Short mmCIF file of C-alpha atoms in Angstrom, two decimals:
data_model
loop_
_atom_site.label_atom_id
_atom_site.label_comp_id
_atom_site.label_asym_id
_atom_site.label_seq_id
_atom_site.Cartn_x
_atom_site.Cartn_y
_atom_site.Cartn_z
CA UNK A 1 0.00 0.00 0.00
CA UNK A 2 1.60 3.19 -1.13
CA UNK A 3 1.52 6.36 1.47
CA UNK A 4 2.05 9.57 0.84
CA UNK A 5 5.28 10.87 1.75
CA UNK A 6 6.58 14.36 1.63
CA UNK A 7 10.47 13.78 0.76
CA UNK A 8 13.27 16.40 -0.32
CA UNK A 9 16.48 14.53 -1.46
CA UNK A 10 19.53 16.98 -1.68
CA UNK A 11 21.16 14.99 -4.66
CA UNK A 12 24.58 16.51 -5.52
CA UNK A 13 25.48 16.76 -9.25
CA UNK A 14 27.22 13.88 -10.19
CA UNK A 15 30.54 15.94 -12.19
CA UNK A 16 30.79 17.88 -8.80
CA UNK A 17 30.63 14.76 -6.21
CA UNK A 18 33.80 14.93 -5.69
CA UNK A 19 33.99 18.71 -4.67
CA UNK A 20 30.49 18.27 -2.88
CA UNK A 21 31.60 15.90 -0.35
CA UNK A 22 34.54 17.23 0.99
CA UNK A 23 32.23 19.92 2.89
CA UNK A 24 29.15 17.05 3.63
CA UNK A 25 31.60 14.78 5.13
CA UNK A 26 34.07 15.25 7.73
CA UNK A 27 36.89 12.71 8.61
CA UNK A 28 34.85 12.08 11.76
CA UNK A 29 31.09 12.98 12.12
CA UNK A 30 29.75 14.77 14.57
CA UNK A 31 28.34 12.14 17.49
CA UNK A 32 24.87 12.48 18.62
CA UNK A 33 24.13 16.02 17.41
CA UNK A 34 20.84 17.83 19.34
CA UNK A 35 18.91 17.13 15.92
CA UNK A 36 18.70 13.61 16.03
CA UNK A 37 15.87 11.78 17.15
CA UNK A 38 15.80 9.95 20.57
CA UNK A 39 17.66 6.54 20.14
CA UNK A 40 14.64 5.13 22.60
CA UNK A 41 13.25 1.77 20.86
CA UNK A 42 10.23 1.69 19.45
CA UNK A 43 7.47 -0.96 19.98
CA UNK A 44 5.37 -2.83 17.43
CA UNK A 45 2.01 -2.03 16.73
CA UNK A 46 0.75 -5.57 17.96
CA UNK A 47 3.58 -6.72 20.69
CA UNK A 48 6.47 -5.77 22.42
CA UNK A 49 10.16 -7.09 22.42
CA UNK A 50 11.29 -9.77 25.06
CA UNK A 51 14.22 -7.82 26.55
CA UNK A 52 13.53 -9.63 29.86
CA UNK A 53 17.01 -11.04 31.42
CA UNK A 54 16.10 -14.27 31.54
CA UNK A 55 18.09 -17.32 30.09
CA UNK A 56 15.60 -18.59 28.50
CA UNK A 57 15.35 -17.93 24.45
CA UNK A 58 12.68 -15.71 23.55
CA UNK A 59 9.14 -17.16 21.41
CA UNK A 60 9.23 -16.99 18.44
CA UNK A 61 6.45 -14.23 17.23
CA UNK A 62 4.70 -14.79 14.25
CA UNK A 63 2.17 -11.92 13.94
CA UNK A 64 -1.33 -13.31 12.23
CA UNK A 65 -2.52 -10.39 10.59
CA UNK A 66 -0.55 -8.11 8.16
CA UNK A 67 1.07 -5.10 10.06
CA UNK A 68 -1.43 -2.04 9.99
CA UNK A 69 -0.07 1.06 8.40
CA UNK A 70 0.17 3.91 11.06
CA UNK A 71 -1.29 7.31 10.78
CA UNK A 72 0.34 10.22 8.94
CA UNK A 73 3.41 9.75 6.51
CA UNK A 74 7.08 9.71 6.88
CA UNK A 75 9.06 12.56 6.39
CA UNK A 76 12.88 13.41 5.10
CA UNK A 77 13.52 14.17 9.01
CA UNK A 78 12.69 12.17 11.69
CA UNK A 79 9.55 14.11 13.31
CA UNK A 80 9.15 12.13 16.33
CA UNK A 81 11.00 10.21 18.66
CA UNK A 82 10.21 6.32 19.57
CA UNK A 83 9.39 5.10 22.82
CA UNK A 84 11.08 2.26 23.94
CA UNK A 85 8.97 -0.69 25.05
CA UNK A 86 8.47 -0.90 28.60
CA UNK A 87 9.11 -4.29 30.04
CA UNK A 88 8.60 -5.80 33.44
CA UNK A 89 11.41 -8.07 34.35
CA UNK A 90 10.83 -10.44 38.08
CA UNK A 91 12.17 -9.51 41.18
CA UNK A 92 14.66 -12.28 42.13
CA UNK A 93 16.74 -11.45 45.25
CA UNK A 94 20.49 -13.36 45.51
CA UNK A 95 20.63 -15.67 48.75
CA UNK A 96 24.23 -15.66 49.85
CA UNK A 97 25.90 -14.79 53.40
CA UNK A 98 28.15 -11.75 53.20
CA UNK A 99 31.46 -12.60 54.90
CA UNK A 100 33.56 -9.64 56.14
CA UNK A 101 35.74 -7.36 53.94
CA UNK A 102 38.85 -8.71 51.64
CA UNK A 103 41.60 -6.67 52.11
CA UNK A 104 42.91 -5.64 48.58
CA UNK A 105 46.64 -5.08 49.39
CA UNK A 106 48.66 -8.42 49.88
CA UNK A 107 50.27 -8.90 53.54
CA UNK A 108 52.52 -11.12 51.99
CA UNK A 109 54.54 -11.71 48.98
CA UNK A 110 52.88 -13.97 46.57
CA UNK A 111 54.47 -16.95 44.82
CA UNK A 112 56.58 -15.32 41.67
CA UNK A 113 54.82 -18.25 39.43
CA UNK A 114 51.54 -19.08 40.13
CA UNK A 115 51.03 -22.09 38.04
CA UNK A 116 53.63 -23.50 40.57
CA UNK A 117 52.12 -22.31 43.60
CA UNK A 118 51.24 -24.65 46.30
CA UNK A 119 47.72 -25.34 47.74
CA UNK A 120 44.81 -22.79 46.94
CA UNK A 121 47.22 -21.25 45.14
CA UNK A 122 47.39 -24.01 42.51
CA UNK A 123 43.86 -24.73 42.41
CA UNK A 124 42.35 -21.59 41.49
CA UNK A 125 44.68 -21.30 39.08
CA UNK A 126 44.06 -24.80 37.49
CA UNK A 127 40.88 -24.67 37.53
CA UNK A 128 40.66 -21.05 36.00
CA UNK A 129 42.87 -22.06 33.04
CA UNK A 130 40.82 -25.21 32.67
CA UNK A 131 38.14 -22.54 31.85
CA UNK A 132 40.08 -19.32 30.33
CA UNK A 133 43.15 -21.56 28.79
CA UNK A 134 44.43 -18.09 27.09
CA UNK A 135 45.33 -16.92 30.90
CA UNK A 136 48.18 -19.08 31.66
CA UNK A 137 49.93 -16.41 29.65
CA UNK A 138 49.16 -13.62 31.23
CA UNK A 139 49.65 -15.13 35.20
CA UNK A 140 53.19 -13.69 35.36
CA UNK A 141 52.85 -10.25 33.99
CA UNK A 142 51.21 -7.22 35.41
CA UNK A 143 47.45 -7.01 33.59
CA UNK A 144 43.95 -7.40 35.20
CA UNK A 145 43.73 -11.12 35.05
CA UNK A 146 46.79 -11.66 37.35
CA UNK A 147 45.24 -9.03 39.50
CA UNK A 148 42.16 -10.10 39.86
CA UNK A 149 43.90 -13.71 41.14
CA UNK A 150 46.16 -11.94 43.45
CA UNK A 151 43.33 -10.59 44.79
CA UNK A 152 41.11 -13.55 45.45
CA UNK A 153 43.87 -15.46 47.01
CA UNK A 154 43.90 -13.03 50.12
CA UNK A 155 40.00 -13.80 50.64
CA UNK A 156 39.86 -16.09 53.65
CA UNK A 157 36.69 -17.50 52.53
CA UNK A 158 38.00 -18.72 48.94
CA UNK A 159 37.88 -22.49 49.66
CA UNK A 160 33.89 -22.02 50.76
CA UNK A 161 33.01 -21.40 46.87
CA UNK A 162 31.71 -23.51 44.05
CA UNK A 163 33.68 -23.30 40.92
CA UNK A 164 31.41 -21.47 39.01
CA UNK A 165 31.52 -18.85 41.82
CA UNK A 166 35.25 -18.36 41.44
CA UNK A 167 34.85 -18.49 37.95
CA UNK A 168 32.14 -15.65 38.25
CA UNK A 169 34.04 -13.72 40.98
CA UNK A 170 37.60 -14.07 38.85
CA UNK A 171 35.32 -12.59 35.86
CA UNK A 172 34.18 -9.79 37.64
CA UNK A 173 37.15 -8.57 39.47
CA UNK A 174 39.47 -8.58 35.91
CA UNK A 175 36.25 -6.30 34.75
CA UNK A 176 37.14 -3.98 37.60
CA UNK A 177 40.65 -4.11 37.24
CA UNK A 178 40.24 -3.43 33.13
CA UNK A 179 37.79 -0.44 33.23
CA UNK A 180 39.76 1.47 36.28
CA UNK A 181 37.38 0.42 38.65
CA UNK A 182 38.65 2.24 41.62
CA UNK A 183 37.81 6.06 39.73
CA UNK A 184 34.45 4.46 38.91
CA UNK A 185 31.32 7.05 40.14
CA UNK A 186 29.66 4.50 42.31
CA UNK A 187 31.61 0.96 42.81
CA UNK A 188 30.06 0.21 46.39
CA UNK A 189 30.75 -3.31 47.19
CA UNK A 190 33.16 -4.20 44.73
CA UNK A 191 35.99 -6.44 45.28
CA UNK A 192 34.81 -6.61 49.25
CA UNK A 193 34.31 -10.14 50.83
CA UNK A 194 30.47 -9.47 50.03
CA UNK A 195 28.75 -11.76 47.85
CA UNK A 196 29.43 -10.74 44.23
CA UNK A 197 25.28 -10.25 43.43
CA UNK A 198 25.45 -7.88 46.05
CA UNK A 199 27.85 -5.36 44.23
CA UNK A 200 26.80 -1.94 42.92
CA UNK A 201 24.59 -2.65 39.99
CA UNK A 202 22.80 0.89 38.35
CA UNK A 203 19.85 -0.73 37.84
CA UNK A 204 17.28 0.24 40.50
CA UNK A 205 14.87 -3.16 39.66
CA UNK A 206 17.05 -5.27 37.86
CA UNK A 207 19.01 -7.19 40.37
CA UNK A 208 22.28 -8.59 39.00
CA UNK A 209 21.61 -12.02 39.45
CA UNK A 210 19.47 -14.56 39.41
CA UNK A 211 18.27 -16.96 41.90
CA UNK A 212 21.09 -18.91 41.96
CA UNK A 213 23.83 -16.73 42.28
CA UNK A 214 24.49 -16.48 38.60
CA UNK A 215 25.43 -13.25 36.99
CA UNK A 216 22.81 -12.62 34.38
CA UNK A 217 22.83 -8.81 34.64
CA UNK A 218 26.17 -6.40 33.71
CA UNK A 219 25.05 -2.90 34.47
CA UNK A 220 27.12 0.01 34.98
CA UNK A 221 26.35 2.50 32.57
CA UNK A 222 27.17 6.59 33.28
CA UNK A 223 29.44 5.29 35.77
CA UNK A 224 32.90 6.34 34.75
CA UNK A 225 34.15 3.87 32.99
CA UNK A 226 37.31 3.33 30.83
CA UNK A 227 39.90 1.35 30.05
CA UNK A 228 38.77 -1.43 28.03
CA UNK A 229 36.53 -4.14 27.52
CA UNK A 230 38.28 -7.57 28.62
CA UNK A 231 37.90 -10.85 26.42
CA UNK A 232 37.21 -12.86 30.01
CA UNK A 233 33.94 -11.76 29.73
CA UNK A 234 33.49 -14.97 27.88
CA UNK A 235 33.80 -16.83 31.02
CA UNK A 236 29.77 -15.50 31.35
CA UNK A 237 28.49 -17.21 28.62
CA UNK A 238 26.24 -19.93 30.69
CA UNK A 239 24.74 -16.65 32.35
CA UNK A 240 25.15 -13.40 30.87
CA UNK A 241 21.81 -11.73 29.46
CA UNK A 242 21.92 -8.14 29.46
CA UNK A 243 25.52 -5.80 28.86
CA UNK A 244 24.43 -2.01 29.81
CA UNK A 245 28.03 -0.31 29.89
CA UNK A 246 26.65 2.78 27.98
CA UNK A 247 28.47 6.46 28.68
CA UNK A 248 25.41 8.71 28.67
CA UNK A 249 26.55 11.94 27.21
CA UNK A 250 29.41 12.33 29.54
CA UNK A 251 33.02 12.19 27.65
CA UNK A 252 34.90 12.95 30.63
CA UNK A 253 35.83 9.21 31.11
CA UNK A 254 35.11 6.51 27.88
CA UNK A 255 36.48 3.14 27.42
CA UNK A 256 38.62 2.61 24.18
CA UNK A 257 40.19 -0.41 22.85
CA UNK A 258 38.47 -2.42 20.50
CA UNK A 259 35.36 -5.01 21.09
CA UNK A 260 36.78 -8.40 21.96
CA UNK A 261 36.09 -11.55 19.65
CA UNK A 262 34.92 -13.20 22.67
CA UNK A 263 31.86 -11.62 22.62
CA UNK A 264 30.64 -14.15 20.27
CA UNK A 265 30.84 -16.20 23.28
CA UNK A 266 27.80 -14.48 25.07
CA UNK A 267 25.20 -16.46 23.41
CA UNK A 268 22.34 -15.92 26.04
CA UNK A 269 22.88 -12.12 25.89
CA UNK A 270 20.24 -10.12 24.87
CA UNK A 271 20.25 -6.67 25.19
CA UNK A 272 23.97 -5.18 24.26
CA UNK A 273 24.79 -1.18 24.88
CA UNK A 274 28.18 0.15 24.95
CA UNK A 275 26.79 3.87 23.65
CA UNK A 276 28.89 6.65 23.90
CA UNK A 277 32.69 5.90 24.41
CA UNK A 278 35.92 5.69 22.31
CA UNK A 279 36.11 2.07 21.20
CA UNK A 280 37.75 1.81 18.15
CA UNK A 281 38.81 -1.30 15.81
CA UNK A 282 35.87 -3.63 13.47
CA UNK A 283 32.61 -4.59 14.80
CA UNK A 284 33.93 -8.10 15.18
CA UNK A 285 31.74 -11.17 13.02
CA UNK A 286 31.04 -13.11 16.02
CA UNK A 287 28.49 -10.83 17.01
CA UNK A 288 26.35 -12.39 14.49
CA UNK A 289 26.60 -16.00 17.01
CA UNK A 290 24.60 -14.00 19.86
CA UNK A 291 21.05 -15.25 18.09
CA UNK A 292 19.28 -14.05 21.46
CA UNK A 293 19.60 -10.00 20.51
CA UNK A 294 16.79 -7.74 20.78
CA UNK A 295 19.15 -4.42 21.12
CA UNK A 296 22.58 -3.46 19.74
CA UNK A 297 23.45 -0.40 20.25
CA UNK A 298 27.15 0.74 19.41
CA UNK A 299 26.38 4.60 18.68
CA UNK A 300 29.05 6.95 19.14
CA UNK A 301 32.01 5.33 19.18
CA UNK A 302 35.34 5.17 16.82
CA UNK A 303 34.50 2.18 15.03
CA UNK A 304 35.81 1.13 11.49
CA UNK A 305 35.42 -0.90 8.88
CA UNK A 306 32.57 -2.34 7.26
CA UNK A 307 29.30 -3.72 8.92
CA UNK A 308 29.46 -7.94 9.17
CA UNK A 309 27.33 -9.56 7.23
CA UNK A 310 26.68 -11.49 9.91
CA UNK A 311 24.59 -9.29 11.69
CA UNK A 312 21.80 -10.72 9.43
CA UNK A 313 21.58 -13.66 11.74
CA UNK A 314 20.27 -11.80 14.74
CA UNK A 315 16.96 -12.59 13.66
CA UNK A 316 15.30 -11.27 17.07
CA UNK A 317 16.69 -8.06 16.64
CA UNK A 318 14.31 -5.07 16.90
CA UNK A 319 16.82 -2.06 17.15
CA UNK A 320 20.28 -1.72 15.70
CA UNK A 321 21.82 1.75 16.52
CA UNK A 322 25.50 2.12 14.87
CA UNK A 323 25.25 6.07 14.44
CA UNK A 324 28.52 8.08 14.62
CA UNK A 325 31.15 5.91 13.48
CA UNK A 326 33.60 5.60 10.92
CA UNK A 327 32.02 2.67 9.70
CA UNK A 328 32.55 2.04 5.98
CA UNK A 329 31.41 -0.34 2.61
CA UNK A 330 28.00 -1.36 1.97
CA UNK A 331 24.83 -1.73 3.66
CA UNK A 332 24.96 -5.09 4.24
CA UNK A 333 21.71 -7.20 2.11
CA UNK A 334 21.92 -9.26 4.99
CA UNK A 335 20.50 -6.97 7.02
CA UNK A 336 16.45 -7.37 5.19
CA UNK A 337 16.34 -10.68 6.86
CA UNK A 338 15.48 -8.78 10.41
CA UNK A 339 12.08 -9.40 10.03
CA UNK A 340 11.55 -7.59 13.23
CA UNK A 341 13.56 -4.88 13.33
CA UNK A 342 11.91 -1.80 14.62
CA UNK A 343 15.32 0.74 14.76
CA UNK A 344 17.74 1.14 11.76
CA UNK A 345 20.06 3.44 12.24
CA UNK A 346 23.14 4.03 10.56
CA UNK A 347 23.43 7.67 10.37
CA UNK A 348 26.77 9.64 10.57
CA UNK A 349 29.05 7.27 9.08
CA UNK A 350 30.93 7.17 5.49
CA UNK A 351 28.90 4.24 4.10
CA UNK A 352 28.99 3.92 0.47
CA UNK A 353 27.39 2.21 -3.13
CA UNK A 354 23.28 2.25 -3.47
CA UNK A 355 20.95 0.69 -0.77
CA UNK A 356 20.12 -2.39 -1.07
CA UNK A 357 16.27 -3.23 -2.21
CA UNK A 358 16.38 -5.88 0.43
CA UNK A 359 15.65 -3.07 3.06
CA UNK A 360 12.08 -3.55 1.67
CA UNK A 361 11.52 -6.63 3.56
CA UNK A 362 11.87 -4.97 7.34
CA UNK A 363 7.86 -5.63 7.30
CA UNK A 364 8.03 -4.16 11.15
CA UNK A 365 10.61 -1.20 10.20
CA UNK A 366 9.12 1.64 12.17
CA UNK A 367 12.58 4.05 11.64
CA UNK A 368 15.18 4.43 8.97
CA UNK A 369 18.09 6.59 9.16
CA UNK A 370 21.28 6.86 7.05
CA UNK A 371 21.51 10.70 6.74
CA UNK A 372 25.12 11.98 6.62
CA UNK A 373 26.98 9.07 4.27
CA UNK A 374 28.30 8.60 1.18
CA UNK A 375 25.16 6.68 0.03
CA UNK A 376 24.27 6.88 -4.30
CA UNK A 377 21.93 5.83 -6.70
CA UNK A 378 18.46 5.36 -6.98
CA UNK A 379 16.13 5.11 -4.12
CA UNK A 380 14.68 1.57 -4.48
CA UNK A 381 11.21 1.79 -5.06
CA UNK A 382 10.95 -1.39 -2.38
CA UNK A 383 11.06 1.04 0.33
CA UNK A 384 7.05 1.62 -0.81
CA UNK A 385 6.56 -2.05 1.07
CA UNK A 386 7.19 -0.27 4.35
CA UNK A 387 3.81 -0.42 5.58
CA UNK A 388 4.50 1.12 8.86
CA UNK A 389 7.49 3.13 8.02
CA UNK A 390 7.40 7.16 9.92
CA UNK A 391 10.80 8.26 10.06
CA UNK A 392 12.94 8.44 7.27
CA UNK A 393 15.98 10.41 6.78
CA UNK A 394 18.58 10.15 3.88
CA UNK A 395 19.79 13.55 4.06
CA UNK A 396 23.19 14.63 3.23
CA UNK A 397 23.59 11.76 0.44
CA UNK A 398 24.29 11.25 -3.01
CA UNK A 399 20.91 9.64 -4.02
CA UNK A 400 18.79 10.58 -6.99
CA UNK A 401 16.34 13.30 -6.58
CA UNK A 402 13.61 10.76 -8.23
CA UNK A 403 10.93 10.38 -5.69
CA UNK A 404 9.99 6.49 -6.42
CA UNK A 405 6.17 6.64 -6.74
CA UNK A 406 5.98 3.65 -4.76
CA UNK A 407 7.05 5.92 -1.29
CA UNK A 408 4.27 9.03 -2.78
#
């Protein structure tokens, strides 16, 4: 069904493009100017997203009617801003007896080689490699792995813990150690003899855990963070639903470094936000194992290359913010098979070539921006399939200035 769309394409003229796009594109585009629309998901007409933190995958929904066109028609510039689904998640309170205070400075000197070291010593550190086998290179240098073990061989109640507790507790002290945890704004609790669910955690009504002491929640976002993102964050794959490590819109502290391969380990994750910081590098392919996604949301960063194909997997995706990058190459065709993808937006970038007609087959899409690229061509007239399409934005482009009659 074809809706009437009101749509001004600033198409350069094709012997200038060269001169023309030295002044539309900088080497580095402006992150999260005041004219952009909120990045706040949007929910379906008929359902919301599952972004709920538990392990199990979400149903499968298979709406039974075709989607309903919404009232009023899309425009060049995003007009409104979507609202993000709210969700209810349960209230599940971590059982554990808090044990006093771990003193973080060794009284004595540790063993120079730890895979050597006698008694505790030796265990924890077998059974850690068993699980991380890239550590046993890094026991006997300076880095936040080999802190993190010095530091849970001075807590008295170490031999009192399952494995998957030291596993968990090993995890989350090298996160503290690799994102300067000791200048973080709030980091109440953290590597004390508490119980690790107990730990600062910015969400007021998510707890971090679940009812059996597994860490299913990683929230610290606008809390200072830097440093960088370690690859042991793997070790939380049997757990691990929900990453919120976003900046906010303060730059005074950012991680950098680049995303981890790892991360393709995190198959039960879910929801994924590390908005706002100075992580540079690729977005690395694995992401495209984490079938479980409802939210990505990489915006405003220092990430290059092109986007993986990959990404075409996350079938349960429903918003996919990459804005302000340097991301490069193609839109990927991959990307039409999100058949519920609310979100698209790829804005502020230097993504080239013509958009794929794929993009038609987003039956949900809701928002579609890739304003400020290095986008040409025709604009495929299987954009008109967009049913419930409202925000549109392809400004600062080299597209054709041919409306398609299919989007009029």
């Amino acid at each position: 069904i074809a809706l009437p769309l009101y749509f001004f394409v600033f198409a350069d003229d094709k012997s200038g493009a060269d001169d023309s796009l030295e002044g539309l594109f900088p080497p580095i585009a402006t992150r999260s100017p005041t004219s952009q629309p909120s990045r706040t998901p949007t929910s379906p007409p008929s359902f919301s997203p599952t972004l709920s933190p538990t392990i199990s995958p979400a149903p499968t929904i298979s709406p039974s009617n075709a989607p309903t066109a919404p009232t009023g028609s899309p425009s060049l510039r995003p007009s409104s801003s979507p609202i993000r689904p709210a969700t209810e998640f349960p209230t599940v309170q971590a059982t554990s007896t808090t044990t006093p205070p771990v003193t973080m400075v060794p009284t004595a000197a540790q063993p120079t080689d730890l895979t050597e070291a006698p008694g505790p010593y030796s265990e924890l550190v077998q059974l850690l490699v068993s699980r991380w086998p890239p550590l046993e290179e890094l026991l006997n240098s300076p880095n936040p792995s080999s802190q993190a073990i010095s530091w849970m061989l001075l807590d008295p109640s170490l031999d009192s813990y399952s494995d998957q507790q030291k596993v968990q507790r090993f995890t989350m002290a090298t996160f503290f150690y690799s994102t300067n945890g000791e200048n973080w704004i709030e980091n109440e609790g953290w590597l004390s003899g508490e119980n690790e669910c107990l730990w600062y955690t910015a969400s007021e009504f998510r707890p971090p855990c679940d009812s059996s002491g597994n860490l299913v929640n990683l929230e610290l976002d606008k809390n200072g963070l830097a440093g960088s993102l370690p690859a042991e964050l793997g070790l939380l794959s049997s757990s691990l639903t929900r990453l919120e490590l976003s900046n906010g819109e303060d730059e005074s502290s950012e991680m950098t470094g680049s995303i981890p391969s790892e991360i393709g380990l995190l198959t039960l994750l879910e929801y994924m936000s590390l908005y706002n910081h100075r992580i540079t590098g690729s977005i690395p392919f694995q992401i495209g194992q984490l079938s479980l996604l409802t939210v990505v949301d990489l915006e405003g960063n220092v990430l290059s290359g092109s986007l993986p194909s990959t990404m075409g997997q996350l079938e349960k995706l429903n918003n996919l913010y990459m804005a302000y990058n340097r991301l490069t190459g193609q839109v990927p065709s991959e990307l039409g098979n999100l058949q519920l993808l609310f979100n698209l937006d790829l804005s502020g970038n230097q993504l080239v070539a013509t958009l794929p007609t794929e993009l038609g087959n987003i039956s949900f899409l809701q928002s579609l921006l890739l304003g400020i690229n290095r986008l040409t061509g025709e604009i495929p007239t299987e954009l008109g399939q967009l049913q419930l399409l409202v925000n549109l934005d392809l400004y600062g482009n080299q597209l054709s200035s041919t409306l398609p009659t299919e989007l009029g």
